[in-house]
Tab-separated table of C-alpha atoms in Angstrom:
chain	number	residue	atom	x	y	z
A	1	MET	CA	1.991	-2.560	1.615
A	2	ALA	CA	-2.158	7.208	0.643
A	3	VAL	CA	-3.477	11.525	1.938
A	4	ALA	CA	-7.068	12.305	1.734
A	5	ALA	CA	-8.803	15.329	0.267
A	6	LEU	CA	-7.468	17.876	2.753
A	7	LEU	CA	-3.912	17.809	4.087
A	8	LEU	CA	-3.272	18.917	7.623
A	9	LEU	CA	-0.579	21.569	7.923
A	10	ALA	CA	1.098	19.511	10.620
A	11	SER	CA	1.902	16.819	8.075
A	12	PHE	CA	3.826	19.259	5.896
A	13	ALA	CA	6.726	19.356	8.364
A	14	THR	CA	7.132	15.605	7.999
A	15	ALA	CA	6.909	15.885	4.215
A	16	LEU	CA	9.533	18.640	4.247
A	17	ARG	CA	12.001	16.488	6.134
A	18	THR	CA	11.479	13.230	4.288
A	19	ALA	CA	10.077	13.949	0.839
A	20	PRO	CA	13.132	15.414	-0.937
A	21	TYR	CA	15.163	12.261	-0.493
A	22	LEU	CA	13.530	8.928	-1.021
A	23	PRO	CA	12.582	8.575	-4.704
A	24	ASN	CA	15.727	10.417	-5.801
A	25	ASN	CA	17.990	8.228	-3.712
A	26	VAL	CA	16.959	4.870	-5.152
A	27	ASN	CA	20.072	2.842	-5.834
A	28	GLY	CA	20.310	1.831	-9.487
A	29	LYS	CA	17.680	1.253	-12.144
A	30	LEU	CA	14.561	-0.650	-11.177
A	31	SER	CA	12.710	-3.192	-13.277
A	32	VAL	CA	9.483	-5.121	-12.859
A	33	SER	CA	8.861	-8.797	-13.551
A	34	ARG	CA	6.037	-11.315	-13.383
A	35	LEU	CA	6.330	-13.684	-10.423
A	36	GLN	CA	5.064	-17.203	-9.998
A	37	THR	CA	2.034	-17.710	-7.790
A	38	GLN	CA	2.816	-19.309	-4.458
A	39	TYR	CA	-0.192	-21.544	-3.951
A	40	ASP	CA	-2.435	-23.858	-5.949
A	41	PRO	CA	-5.494	-21.656	-6.462
A	42	GLY	CA	-8.704	-23.054	-5.050
A	43	PRO	CA	-12.305	-21.910	-5.473
A	44	LEU	CA	-13.371	-18.443	-4.417
A	45	THR	CA	-13.410	-18.163	-0.651
A	46	ARG	CA	-16.888	-17.712	0.789
A	47	LEU	CA	-16.999	-14.164	2.086
A	48	ARG	CA	-18.465	-13.648	5.524
A	49	VAL	CA	-18.522	-10.674	7.832
A	50	THR	CA	-15.817	-11.243	10.427
A	51	ASP	CA	-15.264	-9.912	13.919
A	52	ASN	CA	-11.504	-9.972	13.298
A	53	VAL	CA	-11.455	-6.345	12.218
A	54	ILE	CA	-8.696	-3.825	12.895
A	55	ASN	CA	-9.261	-0.080	13.002
A	56	LEU	CA	-6.335	1.396	11.116
A	57	LYS	CA	-4.497	4.571	11.993
A	58	ARG	CA	-3.199	6.818	9.227
A	59	ALA	CA	0.297	8.332	9.430
A	60	ASP	CA	1.959	10.775	7.043
A	61	SER	CA	5.167	9.168	5.844
A	62	TRP	CA	6.646	7.627	2.740
A	63	SER	CA	5.111	4.203	2.278
A	64	MET	CA	7.479	1.631	0.823
A	65	SER	CA	5.113	1.168	-2.101
A	66	SER	CA	5.155	4.879	-2.948
A	67	VAL	CA	8.967	4.857	-2.940
A	68	TYR	CA	8.979	2.308	-5.757
A	69	VAL	CA	5.998	3.812	-7.585
A	70	GLN	CA	7.582	7.271	-7.685
A	71	ALA	CA	11.019	5.898	-8.608
A	72	LEU	CA	9.550	4.010	-11.561
A	73	ARG	CA	7.603	7.115	-12.631
A	74	ARG	CA	10.834	9.101	-12.599
A	75	GLN	CA	12.504	6.468	-14.762
A	76	GLY	CA	9.603	6.848	-17.176
A	77	GLY	CA	10.126	10.590	-17.437
A	78	ALA	CA	8.199	12.197	-14.602
A	79	SER	CA	9.379	15.777	-14.461
A	80	ARG	CA	8.665	16.357	-10.780
A	81	ALA	CA	11.887	17.626	-9.208
A	82	THR	CA	13.105	17.497	-5.627
A	83	ASN	CA	12.285	21.179	-5.210
A	84	ALA	CA	8.590	20.652	-5.868
A	85	SER	CA	6.326	22.253	-3.302
A	86	VAL	CA	6.225	20.560	0.074
A	87	ASN	CA	2.431	20.485	-0.017
A	88	LEU	CA	2.328	18.695	-3.357
A	89	LEU	CA	4.893	16.190	-2.158
A	90	GLY	CA	2.616	15.540	0.793
A	91	VAL	CA	-0.054	14.340	-1.639
A	92	GLU	CA	2.255	12.296	-3.843
A	93	VAL	CA	4.273	10.505	-1.168
A	94	GLY	CA	1.387	8.340	-0.099
A	95	GLN	CA	0.899	7.333	3.497
A	96	VAL	CA	1.223	4.416	5.845
A	97	PHE	CA	-1.558	2.596	7.628
A	98	LEU	CA	-0.844	1.461	11.165
A	99	ALA	CA	-2.450	-1.444	13.010
A	100	PRO	CA	-2.302	-2.326	16.707
A	101	VAL	CA	-0.579	-5.607	17.526
A	102	THR	CA	0.298	-7.377	20.765
A	103	VAL	CA	3.639	-9.183	20.796
A	104	GLY	CA	4.778	-11.059	23.878
A	105	GLY	CA	2.212	-9.191	25.958
A	106	GLN	CA	3.491	-5.794	24.746
A	107	SER	CA	1.372	-3.436	22.643
A	108	PHE	CA	2.630	-1.700	19.519
A	109	TYR	CA	1.563	-0.029	16.308
A	110	VAL	CA	3.004	-1.587	13.159
A	111	VAL	CA	2.925	-0.543	9.517
A	112	VAL	CA	0.683	-2.768	7.399
A	113	ASP	CA	2.515	-3.344	4.116
A	114	SER	CA	1.112	-5.496	1.305
A	115	GLY	CA	4.391	-5.482	-0.636
A	116	SER	CA	6.745	-7.098	1.870
A	117	SER	CA	6.579	-10.303	3.892
A	118	ASP	CA	8.388	-10.059	7.217
A	119	PRO	CA	6.970	-9.153	10.592
A	120	TRP	CA	9.643	-7.206	12.485
A	121	LEU	CA	10.035	-4.918	15.487
A	122	ALA	CA	12.734	-2.531	16.627
A	123	ALA	CA	14.310	-3.823	19.849
A	124	THR	CA	15.241	-1.908	22.975
A	125	ASN	CA	18.727	-0.381	22.817
A	126	PHE	CA	18.929	-0.741	19.036
A	127	SER	CA	21.602	1.200	17.168
A	128	CYS	CA	20.285	3.942	14.879
A	129	VAL	CA	22.235	5.333	11.926
A	130	ASP	CA	21.515	7.893	9.229
A	131	TYR	CA	20.205	5.752	6.377
A	132	GLN	CA	21.968	7.944	3.805
A	133	THR	CA	25.405	8.382	5.384
A	134	GLY	CA	25.639	5.505	7.860
A	135	ASP	CA	26.660	7.939	10.608
A	136	PRO	CA	25.580	6.947	14.150
A	137	GLU	CA	22.549	8.797	15.486
A	138	THR	CA	20.394	8.733	18.605
A	139	GLU	CA	17.441	6.333	18.715
A	140	ASP	CA	15.030	9.244	18.263
A	141	TYR	CA	16.466	9.934	14.813
A	142	CYS	CA	15.038	6.664	13.449
A	143	TYR	CA	11.614	7.861	14.591
A	144	PHE	CA	10.228	4.538	15.854
A	145	GLY	CA	7.464	4.126	18.402
A	146	THR	CA	7.923	2.072	21.574
A	147	PRO	CA	10.614	-0.610	21.067
A	148	TYR	CA	10.098	-4.328	21.754
A	149	ASN	CA	11.683	-5.674	24.946
A	150	ALA	CA	12.498	-9.381	24.601
A	151	SER	CA	13.627	-9.541	28.232
A	152	ALA	CA	10.141	-8.551	29.405
A	153	SER	CA	8.472	-11.390	27.486
A	154	THR	CA	7.847	-14.903	28.790
A	155	THR	CA	7.041	-16.248	25.314
A	156	TYR	CA	10.063	-15.073	23.315
A	157	ARG	CA	12.429	-17.738	21.966
A	158	VAL	CA	15.587	-16.916	20.081
A	159	LEU	CA	16.078	-18.672	16.745
A	160	PRO	CA	19.721	-19.744	16.807
A	161	ASN	CA	22.088	-19.339	13.877
A	162	GLU	CA	19.780	-17.094	11.863
A	163	ASN	CA	19.831	-13.348	11.291
A	164	PHE	CA	17.398	-10.773	9.943
A	165	ASN	CA	18.637	-8.582	7.091
A	166	ILE	CA	16.520	-6.379	4.852
A	167	SER	CA	17.458	-3.452	2.618
A	168	TYR	CA	15.209	-1.161	0.632
A	169	ALA	CA	16.036	0.501	-2.670
A	170	ASP	CA	15.895	3.966	-1.073
A	171	GLY	CA	18.849	3.167	1.195
A	172	GLU	CA	16.987	2.218	4.359
A	173	SER	CA	18.147	-1.020	5.968
A	174	LEU	CA	17.542	-3.150	9.058
A	175	THR	CA	19.511	-6.013	10.590
A	176	GLY	CA	19.134	-8.084	13.723
A	177	SER	CA	18.258	-11.539	14.972
A	178	MET	CA	15.391	-13.933	14.316
A	179	GLY	CA	13.098	-15.303	16.985
A	180	TYR	CA	9.705	-16.757	17.814
A	181	GLU	CA	7.047	-14.842	19.705
A	182	SER	CA	3.325	-14.717	20.395
A	183	PHE	CA	1.586	-12.322	17.975
A	184	THR	CA	-2.018	-11.165	18.337
A	185	MET	CA	-3.561	-9.061	15.578
A	186	GLY	CA	-7.238	-8.462	14.953
A	187	GLY	CA	-8.161	-10.851	17.760
A	188	ILE	CA	-6.221	-13.732	16.176
A	189	THR	CA	-3.246	-15.155	18.072
A	190	VAL	CA	-0.324	-16.991	16.507
A	191	PRO	CA	1.461	-18.473	19.537
A	192	SER	CA	4.843	-18.959	17.887
A	193	GLN	CA	5.418	-16.548	14.997
A	194	GLN	CA	8.845	-16.170	13.442
A	195	PHE	CA	9.876	-12.512	13.225
A	196	GLY	CA	12.813	-10.149	12.971
A	197	VAL	CA	14.213	-8.402	16.045
A	198	VAL	CA	15.928	-5.252	14.754
A	199	ASN	CA	19.143	-4.302	16.547
A	200	TYR	CA	20.595	-2.007	13.862
A	201	ALA	CA	18.457	0.410	11.844
A	202	GLY	CA	19.012	2.936	9.092
A	203	TRP	CA	15.420	4.093	9.094
A	204	PHE	CA	13.162	7.114	9.029
A	205	GLY	CA	9.854	6.197	10.620
A	206	ASP	CA	6.571	7.937	11.305
A	207	GLY	CA	6.919	8.463	15.051
A	208	TYR	CA	4.229	5.902	15.905
A	209	SER	CA	5.074	2.492	14.476
A	210	SER	CA	7.556	0.157	16.161
A	211	GLY	CA	7.888	-2.127	13.168
A	212	LEU	CA	6.028	-3.643	10.255
A	213	VAL	CA	3.857	-6.616	9.325
A	214	GLY	CA	4.072	-7.687	5.693
A	215	PHE	CA	1.114	-9.199	3.841
A	216	ALA	CA	2.956	-10.300	0.683
A	217	TYR	CA	3.877	-13.866	-0.184
A	218	ARG	CA	6.734	-15.720	1.531
A	219	THR	CA	8.984	-14.979	-1.449
A	220	LEU	CA	10.363	-11.896	0.277
A	221	THR	CA	11.096	-13.094	3.806
A	222	SER	CA	14.480	-11.818	4.967
A	223	ALA	CA	15.979	-14.463	7.256
A	224	TYR	CA	19.497	-15.722	6.513
A	225	ALA	CA	21.707	-18.486	7.888
A	226	GLY	CA	24.407	-17.480	10.351
A	227	THR	CA	24.714	-14.645	12.820
A	228	SER	CA	26.602	-12.089	10.703
A	229	PRO	CA	24.513	-9.993	8.270
A	230	LYS	CA	27.735	-8.951	6.528
A	231	GLN	CA	28.119	-12.519	5.266
A	232	ASP	CA	24.578	-12.795	3.869
A	233	GLN	CA	24.382	-13.361	0.122
A	234	PRO	CA	21.607	-12.169	-2.246
A	235	GLY	CA	19.230	-15.027	-2.936
A	236	GLY	CA	20.237	-16.854	0.235
A	237	GLN	CA	17.062	-16.123	2.166
A	238	LEU	CA	15.542	-18.807	4.377
A	239	LEU	CA	11.816	-18.848	3.673
A	240	TYR	CA	9.292	-18.894	6.510
A	241	ASN	CA	5.588	-18.180	6.910
A	242	PRO	CA	4.645	-14.498	7.306
A	243	LEU	CA	2.059	-13.666	9.961
A	244	PHE	CA	-1.096	-13.874	7.843
A	245	VAL	CA	0.124	-17.050	6.118
A	246	ASP	CA	0.554	-18.586	9.579
A	247	MET	CA	-2.967	-17.478	10.442
A	248	PHE	CA	-4.613	-19.290	7.539
A	249	THR	CA	-2.331	-22.335	7.443
A	250	ASN	CA	-2.137	-23.047	11.181
A	251	GLN	CA	-4.914	-21.113	12.948
A	252	GLY	CA	-7.927	-21.970	10.779
A	253	VAL	CA	-8.461	-18.437	9.467
A	254	PRO	CA	-9.997	-18.304	5.954
A	255	PRO	CA	-7.297	-17.326	3.412
A	256	VAL	CA	-8.651	-13.861	2.707
A	257	PHE	CA	-8.141	-10.358	4.043
A	258	SER	CA	-9.932	-7.184	3.035
A	259	LEU	CA	-9.477	-3.455	3.250
A	260	ALA	CA	-11.954	-0.589	3.397
A	261	ILE	CA	-10.303	2.836	3.491
A	262	ASP	CA	-12.027	5.770	5.142
A	263	ARG	CA	-12.479	9.086	3.354
A	264	ASP	CA	-12.046	10.967	6.640
A	265	PRO	CA	-8.348	11.995	6.777
A	266	LEU	CA	-8.326	11.523	10.557
A	267	ASN	CA	-9.299	7.845	10.267
A	268	GLY	CA	-7.513	5.105	8.411
A	269	GLY	CA	-10.270	2.634	7.702
A	270	VAL	CA	-10.529	-1.034	8.576
A	271	LEU	CA	-8.572	-4.196	7.823
A	272	ALA	CA	-10.500	-7.471	8.157
A	273	LEU	CA	-8.689	-10.795	8.578
A	274	GLY	CA	-10.432	-13.932	7.326
A	275	GLY	CA	-13.434	-12.123	5.873
A	276	ILE	CA	-14.933	-8.714	5.197
A	277	PRO	CA	-15.863	-5.844	7.530
A	278	ASN	CA	-19.444	-4.898	8.284
A	279	VAL	CA	-19.559	-1.748	6.165
A	280	PRO	CA	-22.214	-0.777	3.605
A	281	HIS	CA	-21.469	-2.151	0.151
A	282	SER	CA	-23.040	-3.639	-2.948
A	283	PRO	CA	-23.928	-7.349	-2.687
A	284	VAL	CA	-22.209	-7.935	-6.039
A	285	PHE	CA	-18.478	-8.690	-6.049
A	286	ALA	CA	-16.343	-8.639	-9.193
A	287	SER	CA	-13.371	-11.006	-9.322
A	288	THR	CA	-10.167	-11.041	-11.328
A	289	PRO	CA	-6.945	-13.083	-11.035
A	290	ILE	CA	-4.027	-11.777	-8.996
A	291	ILE	CA	-0.866	-11.339	-11.043
A	292	PRO	CA	2.091	-11.138	-8.631
A	293	VAL	CA	4.583	-8.561	-9.934
A	294	GLY	CA	8.007	-7.954	-8.436
A	295	VAL	CA	10.301	-4.933	-8.385
A	296	ASN	CA	13.956	-5.763	-8.943
A	297	ILE	CA	17.045	-3.638	-8.359
A	298	SER	CA	19.833	-3.431	-10.951
A	299	SER	CA	21.492	-6.615	-9.630
A	300	GLY	CA	18.289	-8.516	-10.368
A	301	GLN	CA	17.452	-9.043	-6.703
A	302	LEU	CA	13.738	-8.992	-5.881
A	303	VAL	CA	13.029	-6.242	-3.341
A	304	TYR	CA	9.270	-5.643	-3.406
A	305	GLU	CA	6.003	-7.191	-4.584
A	306	PHE	CA	2.712	-5.752	-5.750
A	307	TYR	CA	-0.740	-7.273	-6.003
A	308	THR	CA	-1.513	-6.617	-9.666
A	309	ILE	CA	-4.575	-7.222	-11.823
A	310	VAL	CA	-5.614	-6.660	-15.439
A	311	VAL	CA	-8.354	-4.037	-15.658
A	312	ASP	CA	-11.078	-3.976	-18.290
A	313	GLY	CA	-10.327	-0.320	-18.972
A	314	PHE	CA	-11.107	3.241	-17.883
A	315	ALA	CA	-14.428	5.068	-18.102
A	316	TYR	CA	-14.587	8.854	-18.114
A	317	SER	CA	-17.040	11.459	-19.326
A	318	ALA	CA	-18.032	15.062	-18.663
A	319	SER	CA	-21.592	13.798	-18.168
A	320	GLU	CA	-22.555	11.656	-15.190
A	321	GLY	CA	-25.304	10.128	-17.296
A	322	THR	CA	-22.968	8.504	-19.835
A	323	GLN	CA	-23.381	4.729	-19.995
A	324	PHE	CA	-20.294	2.595	-20.516
A	325	ASN	CA	-19.903	-0.923	-21.821
A	326	PRO	CA	-17.610	-2.937	-19.523
A	327	TYR	CA	-17.326	-5.740	-22.063
A	328	THR	CA	-15.338	-5.873	-25.296
A	329	ASN	CA	-18.301	-6.266	-27.652
A	330	ASN	CA	-19.952	-4.101	-30.278
A	331	ASN	CA	-22.687	-2.527	-28.166
A	332	THR	CA	-22.856	0.864	-29.891
A	333	ARG	CA	-25.447	2.225	-27.445
A	334	LYS	CA	-22.805	2.499	-24.738
A	335	SER	CA	-19.378	4.112	-24.695
A	336	SER	CA	-16.363	1.816	-24.751
A	337	LEU	CA	-13.732	1.670	-22.051
A	338	VAL	CA	-10.275	3.033	-22.807
A	339	ALA	CA	-6.900	1.288	-22.412
A	340	ASN	CA	-8.331	-2.222	-22.206
A	341	GLY	CA	-6.079	-4.865	-20.685
A	342	THR	CA	-3.894	-2.504	-18.660
A	343	GLN	CA	-2.054	-4.120	-15.751
A	344	ALA	CA	-2.656	-2.142	-12.567
A	345	ILE	CA	-1.419	-2.316	-8.985
A	346	ILE	CA	-3.820	-2.283	-6.053
A	347	ASP	CA	-2.019	-0.132	-3.494
A	348	SER	CA	-3.408	1.635	-0.431
A	349	GLY	CA	0.025	3.175	0.164
A	350	THR	CA	-0.403	5.403	-2.894
A	351	THR	CA	-2.765	8.363	-2.629
A	352	LEU	CA	-3.538	8.991	-6.304
A	353	VAL	CA	-4.542	6.951	-9.322
A	354	TYR	CA	-1.620	6.789	-11.767
A	355	ALA	CA	-3.132	5.981	-15.150
A	356	PRO	CA	-1.778	5.837	-18.710
A	357	ASP	CA	-0.722	9.334	-19.717
A	358	ASP	CA	-3.474	9.883	-22.291
A	359	VAL	CA	-6.132	8.809	-19.787
A	360	ALA	CA	-4.861	11.260	-17.151
A	361	GLU	CA	-4.753	14.052	-19.734
A	362	ALA	CA	-8.261	13.326	-21.002
A	363	VAL	CA	-9.697	13.246	-17.480
A	364	ALA	CA	-8.022	16.556	-16.594
A	365	GLY	CA	-9.517	18.115	-19.713
A	366	LEU	CA	-13.030	17.130	-18.624
A	367	PHE	CA	-12.958	19.094	-15.375
A	368	LYS	CA	-15.030	22.282	-15.570
A	369	PRO	CA	-13.003	24.448	-15.941
A	370	ALA	CA	-10.430	22.193	-17.586
A	371	GLY	CA	-7.240	21.346	-15.757
A	372	THR	CA	-3.822	22.577	-16.809
A	373	PHE	CA	-0.515	20.756	-16.785
A	374	ASP	CA	1.926	21.998	-14.156
A	375	GLU	CA	5.314	21.598	-15.864
A	376	TYR	CA	7.202	22.436	-12.677
A	377	ASN	CA	5.621	19.641	-10.641
A	378	GLY	CA	4.686	17.304	-13.484
A	379	VAL	CA	1.022	16.987	-12.484
A	380	TRP	CA	-2.403	18.006	-13.733
A	381	SER	CA	-3.653	20.942	-11.657
A	382	VAL	CA	-7.309	21.929	-11.400
A	383	ALA	CA	-9.221	24.785	-9.837
A	384	CYS	CA	-10.302	23.945	-6.305
A	385	ASN	CA	-13.905	24.798	-7.225
A	386	ALA	CA	-13.860	22.787	-10.470
A	387	LYS	CA	-16.569	20.242	-11.241
A	388	PRO	CA	-14.993	16.788	-11.675
A	389	PRO	CA	-15.959	14.466	-14.528
A	390	ALA	CA	-17.362	10.982	-14.080
A	391	PHE	CA	-14.514	8.478	-13.740
A	392	GLY	CA	-14.439	4.735	-13.165
A	393	ILE	CA	-12.287	1.659	-13.663
A	394	GLY	CA	-13.640	-1.585	-15.086
A	395	VAL	CA	-12.746	-4.788	-13.240
A	396	GLY	CA	-14.188	-8.240	-13.830
A	397	GLY	CA	-17.033	-6.969	-16.020
A	398	LYS	CA	-18.137	-4.246	-13.595
A	399	ILE	CA	-17.278	-0.534	-13.518
A	400	PHE	CA	-16.365	0.965	-10.155
A	401	TYR	CA	-16.835	4.724	-10.092
A	402	VAL	CA	-14.969	7.279	-8.013
A	403	ASN	CA	-16.964	9.706	-5.901
A	404	ALA	CA	-16.554	13.310	-7.054
A	405	LEU	CA	-15.265	14.089	-3.543
A	406	ASP	CA	-12.199	11.963	-4.281
A	407	MET	CA	-11.479	13.317	-7.760
A	408	LEU	CA	-10.011	16.603	-6.584
A	409	LEU	CA	-7.273	16.818	-3.942
A	410	GLN	CA	-6.161	19.960	-2.186
A	411	SER	CA	-2.366	20.214	-2.301
A	412	SER	CA	-2.174	23.571	-0.512
A	413	GLU	CA	-4.519	26.218	0.851
A	414	THR	CA	-5.057	27.605	-2.661
A	415	GLU	CA	-4.040	24.808	-5.067
A	416	CYS	CA	-5.654	21.525	-6.097
A	417	ILE	CA	-4.731	18.640	-8.372
A	418	SER	CA	-6.653	15.955	-10.208
A	419	GLY	CA	-6.909	12.605	-8.453
A	420	ILE	CA	-5.931	10.955	-11.753
A	421	GLN	CA	-2.301	11.573	-12.700
A	422	PRO	CA	0.000	10.211	-15.459
A	423	ASN	CA	2.184	7.176	-14.811
A	424	TYR	CA	4.779	8.285	-17.413
A	425	GLY	CA	5.018	4.783	-18.803
A	426	GLY	CA	5.625	3.355	-15.347
A	427	LEU	CA	3.234	1.421	-13.176
A	428	THR	CA	-0.502	1.986	-13.393
A	429	VAL	CA	-1.644	2.268	-9.780
A	430	MET	CA	-5.144	2.140	-8.326
A	431	GLY	CA	-4.485	4.113	-5.158
A	432	ASP	CA	-6.693	5.543	-2.448
A	433	VAL	CA	-8.618	7.878	-4.770
A	434	TRP	CA	-10.187	4.715	-6.196
A	435	MET	CA	-9.900	2.365	-3.207
A	436	LYS	CA	-11.999	4.612	-0.946
A	437	ASN	CA	-14.966	3.658	-3.115
A	438	VAL	CA	-14.673	-0.133	-2.871
A	439	ILE	CA	-14.093	-2.976	-0.465
A	440	SER	CA	-10.865	-4.588	-1.674
A	441	VAL	CA	-10.679	-8.320	-0.967
A	442	PHE	CA	-7.367	-10.155	-1.245
A	443	ASP	CA	-8.534	-13.744	-1.744
A	444	ILE	CA	-5.186	-15.479	-1.314
A	445	GLY	CA	-6.696	-18.974	-1.387
A	446	ALA	CA	-8.216	-18.434	-4.829
A	447	GLU	CA	-5.458	-16.079	-6.078
A	448	GLN	CA	-8.153	-13.520	-6.898
A	449	MET	CA	-8.759	-9.849	-6.162
A	450	ARG	CA	-12.422	-9.140	-5.476
A	451	PHE	CA	-14.173	-5.792	-5.260
A	452	ALA	CA	-17.586	-4.517	-4.229
A	453	ALA	CA	-18.760	-0.937	-4.588
A	454	ARG	CA	-19.089	1.063	-1.386
A	455	GLU	CA	-21.803	3.588	-0.706
A	456	PHE	CA	-20.532	7.135	-1.114
A	457	TYR	CA	-19.885	8.011	2.507
A	458	GLY	CA	-17.232	7.302	5.114
A	459	LEU	CA	-16.899	4.378	7.483
A	460	THR	CA	-17.749	6.663	10.377
A	461	SER	CA	-21.356	6.667	9.180
A	462	SER	CA	-23.713	4.105	10.687
A	463	SER	CA	-23.313	0.685	9.091
A	464	LYS	CA	-26.039	-1.617	7.928
A	465	ALA	CA	-26.025	-5.362	7.495
A	466	VAL	CA	-24.272	-6.614	4.400
A	467	ASN	CA	-25.605	-9.195	2.004
A	468	THR	CA	-22.899	-11.423	0.565
């Protein structure tokens, strides 16, 4: 399946309406588990600059990933309450990235979500209900963009005797039918993609997106046999190829996608399918195995997936000149990394970096002046004019540093917080604070995450040729 340094006041209204509910409304206790890989890993995919690049749009809304991240933090003891300031919630809720897609000749924006699998769209004349109470509401209440009209398509085919049924741990749910349709995304067309057509929705959207495209493995597809969602049983899903899996198995697209997030809060960044975007970056890529991790509800049912890696550790110092040793050897001339071997999620839907508690505390203490812990909100606050410390995360024998511009986030007109916050024993998350400084490559064919350092400026700057 994160906001930038300055939050627009217009987004606070959305945060006010949505933020008090989702993490506190998660049904039952969540747990995480290691999942099996879905493919036989091959060699590293050769990375080439691709023309199949999508300019992403950023929307202020709870991302599905942030729902689970915040719920697991709360289980670990996060003290942030539902009455925390609206502005702070706007930073912590994360964000969604939207991509344009053409389906059956109709144009939509869809949420790009790395933690779920299905492509789905809300259909014309769908029934909207309050996702908390189940009470009927008008279509506007679900806050979708333009709905999909199957009757206006010449390429739509219904998939008989199957239904679409997906529920999220926060109470949101969608049901409908399954069908085949022509999907075009990033200049790549899949002529007959299986997808969900949503006829019944308990949903709170972002006002732009008409649906979602999942980039997780096929483990989480949500098709079931029969035409009645009420008769669907947990574990009875019928697996099918998600959109990107169809692209690389049937359309000849290399099995890799990559993400470069923009620092500019008005731009989302770029998503490249089958390669990397033409943005300035280091020619050196670090690689590390993907460890698929699942989130399970109290019944044991798998509801979400994360792309997870093992990091070499964390580097932080009050001095930018400090040299760190990314390897576990006895090089006494360089400082050692901290919290070696931590499992961490790569998640663009989360704004902040959620690190082990002692790491977050140490980083906050290195700001000048030092940060203070906000007991009311459960975060490390810093002066808006504070000087950030040097901070980086080691991956695959290389340390990737965070630009000082990303280390301090403005949560209101007068208040700021550190970009590195405690995970409270929950999930360590490498969110947008870190991801803005790298190209993140999801090499599905090799089951590897690969990263290259970005130059410290936004994607809106002029690009130069890359050397890979």
